[in-house]
mmCIF file of C-alpha atoms in Angstrom:
data_model
loop_
_atom_site.group_PDB
_atom_site.id
_atom_site.type_symbol
_atom_site.label_atom_id
_atom_site.label_comp_id
_atom_site.label_asym_id
_atom_site.label_seq_id
_atom_site.Cartn_x
_atom_site.Cartn_y
_atom_site.Cartn_z
ATOM 1 C CA MET A 1 4.376 -29.903 66.886
ATOM 2 C CA GLN A 2 5.995 -33.372 68.977
ATOM 3 C CA GLN A 3 4.731 -33.186 72.509
ATOM 4 C CA ASP A 4 8.374 -34.700 73.385
ATOM 5 C CA LYS A 5 10.879 -32.384 71.393
ATOM 6 C CA ILE A 6 12.553 -30.030 71.835
ATOM 7 C CA PRO A 7 11.455 -26.612 70.379
ATOM 8 C CA THR A 8 13.195 -24.598 68.605
ATOM 9 C CA ILE A 9 13.395 -20.706 69.107
ATOM 10 C CA ILE A 10 14.715 -17.736 66.698
ATOM 11 C CA ILE A 11 16.140 -15.464 67.074
ATOM 12 C CA VAL A 12 16.826 -12.433 64.353
ATOM 13 C CA GLY A 13 19.044 -9.799 65.303
ATOM 14 C CA ALA A 14 21.772 -9.602 68.493
ATOM 15 C CA GLY A 15 20.546 -5.768 70.289
ATOM 16 C CA LEU A 16 20.054 -4.997 73.491
ATOM 17 C CA GLY A 17 16.625 -6.409 73.052
ATOM 18 C CA GLY A 18 17.401 -10.011 71.441
ATOM 19 C CA LEU A 19 20.178 -10.667 74.062
ATOM 20 C CA SER A 20 18.359 -9.861 77.116
ATOM 21 C CA LEU A 21 15.840 -12.814 75.339
ATOM 22 C CA TYR A 22 17.583 -15.146 74.630
ATOM 23 C CA HIS A 23 19.223 -14.388 78.162
ATOM 24 C CA ALA A 24 16.143 -15.220 79.749
ATOM 25 C CA LEU A 25 15.166 -18.227 77.813
ATOM 26 C CA ILE A 26 18.279 -19.440 78.916
ATOM 27 C CA LYS A 27 18.129 -18.565 82.444
ATOM 28 C CA ASN A 28 15.076 -20.560 82.367
ATOM 29 C CA LYS A 29 15.477 -23.976 81.296
ATOM 30 C CA ASP A 30 14.607 -25.709 84.503
ATOM 31 C CA LYS A 31 10.657 -24.613 84.041
ATOM 32 C CA LYS A 32 10.478 -24.721 79.959
ATOM 33 C CA GLU A 33 12.976 -26.176 77.810
ATOM 34 C CA PHE A 34 14.661 -24.434 74.590
ATOM 35 C CA ASN A 35 17.204 -24.494 71.914
ATOM 36 C CA VAL A 36 17.573 -21.305 71.137
ATOM 37 C CA LYS A 37 19.144 -19.469 67.828
ATOM 38 C CA ILE A 38 20.547 -16.243 67.737
ATOM 39 C CA PHE A 39 21.710 -14.327 64.468
ATOM 40 C CA GLU A 40 23.079 -10.735 63.437
ATOM 41 C CA ARG A 41 23.166 -8.951 60.159
ATOM 42 C CA GLU A 42 25.692 -7.488 61.119
ATOM 43 C CA SER A 43 30.129 -8.568 60.788
ATOM 44 C CA SER A 44 30.304 -8.650 64.194
ATOM 45 C CA PRO A 45 28.676 -7.286 66.806
ATOM 46 C CA THR A 46 30.272 -3.827 67.004
ATOM 47 C CA ASP A 47 30.482 -3.196 63.288
ATOM 48 C CA ARG A 48 27.885 -0.274 63.825
ATOM 49 C CA TRP A 49 27.637 2.485 65.973
ATOM 50 C CA GLN A 50 24.382 1.138 68.339
ATOM 51 C CA GLY A 51 24.273 4.463 69.170
ATOM 52 C CA TYR A 52 25.579 7.399 72.374
ATOM 53 C CA HIS A 53 23.717 6.238 75.948
ATOM 54 C CA ILE A 54 20.085 4.892 77.266
ATOM 55 C CA GLY A 55 18.794 5.680 80.590
ATOM 56 C CA LEU A 56 17.529 2.259 81.943
ATOM 57 C CA SER A 57 14.726 3.205 84.863
ATOM 58 C CA ASN A 58 13.717 1.669 87.789
ATOM 59 C CA TYR A 59 10.821 -0.696 86.214
ATOM 60 C CA GLY A 60 13.631 -1.419 83.215
ATOM 61 C CA ALA A 61 16.778 -2.655 85.867
ATOM 62 C CA GLN A 62 13.719 -4.802 87.306
ATOM 63 C CA SER A 63 13.242 -6.769 84.068
ATOM 64 C CA LEU A 64 16.922 -6.833 82.834
ATOM 65 C CA LEU A 65 17.298 -8.380 86.513
ATOM 66 C CA ASN A 66 14.902 -10.995 86.321
ATOM 67 C CA CYS A 67 16.697 -11.725 82.295
ATOM 68 C CA ILE A 68 19.851 -12.346 82.828
ATOM 69 C CA PRO A 69 21.756 -14.399 85.099
ATOM 70 C CA SER A 70 23.534 -13.626 87.471
ATOM 71 C CA SER A 71 27.519 -14.164 85.890
ATOM 72 C CA ILE A 72 25.854 -11.271 83.532
ATOM 73 C CA ALA A 73 24.181 -9.289 86.253
ATOM 74 C CA ALA A 74 27.517 -9.104 88.309
ATOM 75 C CA ASN A 75 29.132 -7.083 84.775
ATOM 76 C CA LEU A 76 26.814 -4.259 84.619
ATOM 77 C CA PRO A 77 29.240 -1.504 86.632
ATOM 78 C CA LYS A 78 30.652 -1.450 83.107
ATOM 79 C CA ALA A 79 27.736 -0.648 81.936
ATOM 80 C CA MET A 80 26.949 1.623 84.134
ATOM 81 C CA PRO A 81 29.501 4.205 85.143
ATOM 82 C CA ASN A 82 28.921 7.455 87.860
ATOM 83 C CA PRO A 83 27.992 10.065 85.529
ATOM 84 C CA VAL A 84 30.889 12.209 84.254
ATOM 85 C CA PRO A 85 30.251 15.438 85.827
ATOM 86 C CA ASP A 86 28.266 18.655 84.183
ATOM 87 C CA VAL A 87 27.517 16.806 81.836
ATOM 88 C CA GLU A 88 25.733 13.164 82.692
ATOM 89 C CA THR A 89 23.040 12.615 85.863
ATOM 90 C CA HIS A 90 20.753 10.019 86.421
ATOM 91 C CA GLY A 91 17.287 10.558 86.308
ATOM 92 C CA ILE A 92 14.842 12.154 83.900
ATOM 93 C CA ILE A 93 15.941 15.239 81.973
ATOM 94 C CA ILE A 94 13.512 16.398 79.613
ATOM 95 C CA THR A 95 14.974 19.469 77.622
ATOM 96 C CA ASP A 96 14.178 21.932 74.032
ATOM 97 C CA GLN A 97 16.567 22.037 71.062
ATOM 98 C CA VAL A 98 19.606 23.558 72.185
ATOM 99 C CA GLY A 99 19.701 22.204 75.976
ATOM 100 C CA ASN A 100 17.427 24.490 77.865
ATOM 101 C CA VAL A 101 15.937 22.282 81.184
ATOM 102 C CA LEU A 102 12.334 22.091 80.661
ATOM 103 C CA LEU A 103 11.390 19.266 83.635
ATOM 104 C CA ALA A 104 13.511 17.137 85.935
ATOM 105 C CA PRO A 105 11.256 15.736 87.727
ATOM 106 C CA PRO A 106 12.942 13.908 91.428
ATOM 107 C CA THR A 107 13.489 11.576 91.593
ATOM 108 C CA LYS A 108 14.344 8.766 94.164
ATOM 109 C CA PRO A 109 18.776 8.555 95.400
ATOM 110 C CA PHE A 110 20.829 4.800 93.849
ATOM 111 C CA LYS A 111 24.065 4.162 93.837
ATOM 112 C CA ASP A 112 23.497 0.791 91.909
ATOM 113 C CA VAL A 113 21.163 -0.814 89.566
ATOM 114 C CA TYR A 114 20.545 -3.203 92.310
ATOM 115 C CA GLU A 115 18.784 -0.700 94.269
ATOM 116 C CA LEU A 116 17.852 0.966 91.246
ATOM 117 C CA ALA A 117 15.330 -2.014 90.123
ATOM 118 C CA LYS A 118 14.650 -2.417 94.189
ATOM 119 C CA ILE A 119 12.286 1.182 93.372
ATOM 120 C CA SER A 120 8.865 0.068 93.350
ATOM 121 C CA ARG A 121 6.925 3.759 92.848
ATOM 122 C CA GLY A 122 7.484 6.442 90.894
ATOM 123 C CA LEU A 123 10.522 7.339 88.280
ATOM 124 C CA SER A 124 13.917 6.902 88.644
ATOM 125 C CA SER A 125 16.216 7.245 85.789
ATOM 126 C CA MET A 126 20.223 6.359 85.260
ATOM 127 C CA ILE A 127 22.504 6.174 82.649
ATOM 128 C CA THR A 128 23.283 3.880 80.356
ATOM 129 C CA TYR A 129 26.382 3.291 78.057
ATOM 130 C CA ARG A 130 24.191 1.887 74.498
ATOM 131 C CA ASP A 131 27.798 0.148 73.634
ATOM 132 C CA ARG A 132 28.926 -1.002 77.180
ATOM 133 C CA LEU A 133 25.388 -3.089 77.950
ATOM 134 C CA ARG A 134 25.691 -5.291 74.645
ATOM 135 C CA ASP A 135 29.137 -5.784 75.719
ATOM 136 C CA VAL A 136 28.055 -7.594 78.774
ATOM 137 C CA LEU A 137 25.115 -8.691 77.115
ATOM 138 C CA LEU A 138 27.088 -11.104 74.314
ATOM 139 C CA GLU A 139 28.982 -12.697 77.342
ATOM 140 C CA GLY A 140 28.709 -16.398 76.910
ATOM 141 C CA VAL A 141 25.861 -15.886 73.260
ATOM 142 C CA PRO A 142 27.011 -17.543 70.308
ATOM 143 C CA VAL A 143 25.769 -15.224 67.804
ATOM 144 C CA LYS A 144 25.829 -16.642 64.104
ATOM 145 C CA CYS A 145 26.918 -12.962 62.713
ATOM 146 C CA ASN A 146 26.053 -11.923 58.463
ATOM 147 C CA LYS A 147 22.432 -13.737 58.854
ATOM 148 C CA LYS A 148 20.776 -10.884 57.331
ATOM 149 C CA CYS A 149 16.523 -12.553 57.747
ATOM 150 C CA ASN A 150 15.120 -11.555 54.173
ATOM 151 C CA LYS A 151 11.846 -13.852 55.148
ATOM 152 C CA TYR A 152 10.420 -16.645 56.543
ATOM 153 C CA VAL A 153 8.381 -18.697 55.230
ATOM 154 C CA GLU A 154 5.112 -20.407 57.494
ATOM 155 C CA THR A 155 4.349 -23.845 57.621
ATOM 156 C CA GLN A 156 1.856 -26.346 59.276
ATOM 157 C CA GLU A 157 5.869 -28.023 60.975
ATOM 158 C CA GLY A 158 7.236 -24.548 61.959
ATOM 159 C CA ILE A 159 9.215 -21.694 60.223
ATOM 160 C CA TRP A 160 11.557 -21.627 57.876
ATOM 161 C CA VAL A 161 14.036 -18.346 57.955
ATOM 162 C CA PHE A 162 15.168 -17.284 55.038
ATOM 163 C CA PHE A 163 18.138 -15.204 54.139
ATOM 164 C CA GLU A 164 20.334 -13.022 52.089
ATOM 165 C CA ASP A 165 23.875 -15.091 52.121
ATOM 166 C CA GLY A 166 21.236 -17.753 50.772
ATOM 167 C CA THR A 167 20.836 -19.994 54.045
ATOM 168 C CA GLN A 168 17.968 -21.327 55.645
ATOM 169 C CA GLU A 169 16.812 -21.992 58.908
ATOM 170 C CA PHE A 170 13.957 -24.203 61.113
ATOM 171 C CA CYS A 171 12.305 -22.895 63.602
ATOM 172 C CA ASN A 172 9.552 -22.885 65.387
ATOM 173 C CA ILE A 173 9.091 -20.006 67.422
ATOM 174 C CA LEU A 174 10.737 -16.834 65.259
ATOM 175 C CA VAL A 175 11.191 -13.273 67.246
ATOM 176 C CA GLY A 176 12.018 -10.865 65.200
ATOM 177 C CA ALA A 177 14.739 -7.767 66.897
ATOM 178 C CA ASP A 178 16.109 -6.509 64.336
ATOM 179 C CA GLY A 179 15.309 -3.458 64.198
ATOM 180 C CA ILE A 180 12.607 -0.887 62.492
ATOM 181 C CA ASN A 181 12.023 -2.438 58.998
ATOM 182 C CA SER A 182 12.752 -6.026 59.963
ATOM 183 C CA PRO A 183 10.646 -9.167 57.401
ATOM 184 C CA SER A 184 10.831 -11.448 60.214
ATOM 185 C CA LYS A 185 8.037 -9.031 62.803
#
């Protein structure tokens, strides 16, 4: 790779990981410039159900806030509402198959994702709606949909990424963020 050429990074997969990486690369362009392209196999970001909710730990909140610009972080409350009383709770709870609580370690109180990120000791967790978080992370991201990667080929110059629709793209760095059965990992 030539020193004066701006490297191209292709991210295959526009889920939470791929979108977070995209934002981190764009946010830090002042340190190192990249051309960043992100591809998604689905026909639209909302094409497939993404799951119910996930827990975002204090360490995860710190990482997420470091990755995303403040304009995106300002919209995080859309994905992190107050828990539904008697149904959901912030924190970590381990249950058996019928819902009996087996373990519920104490957590430090916090009011929002910013306070959660400031907790440096112990482990605290916040309910985060996966689909809403993905919607927030999608803001301003030029995702190319209907682009399922089926293989890649490494060359001396870089990497060719081949898509199911017959198109191909060239990059210097390829990131496989398209799931456990990814051909790009």
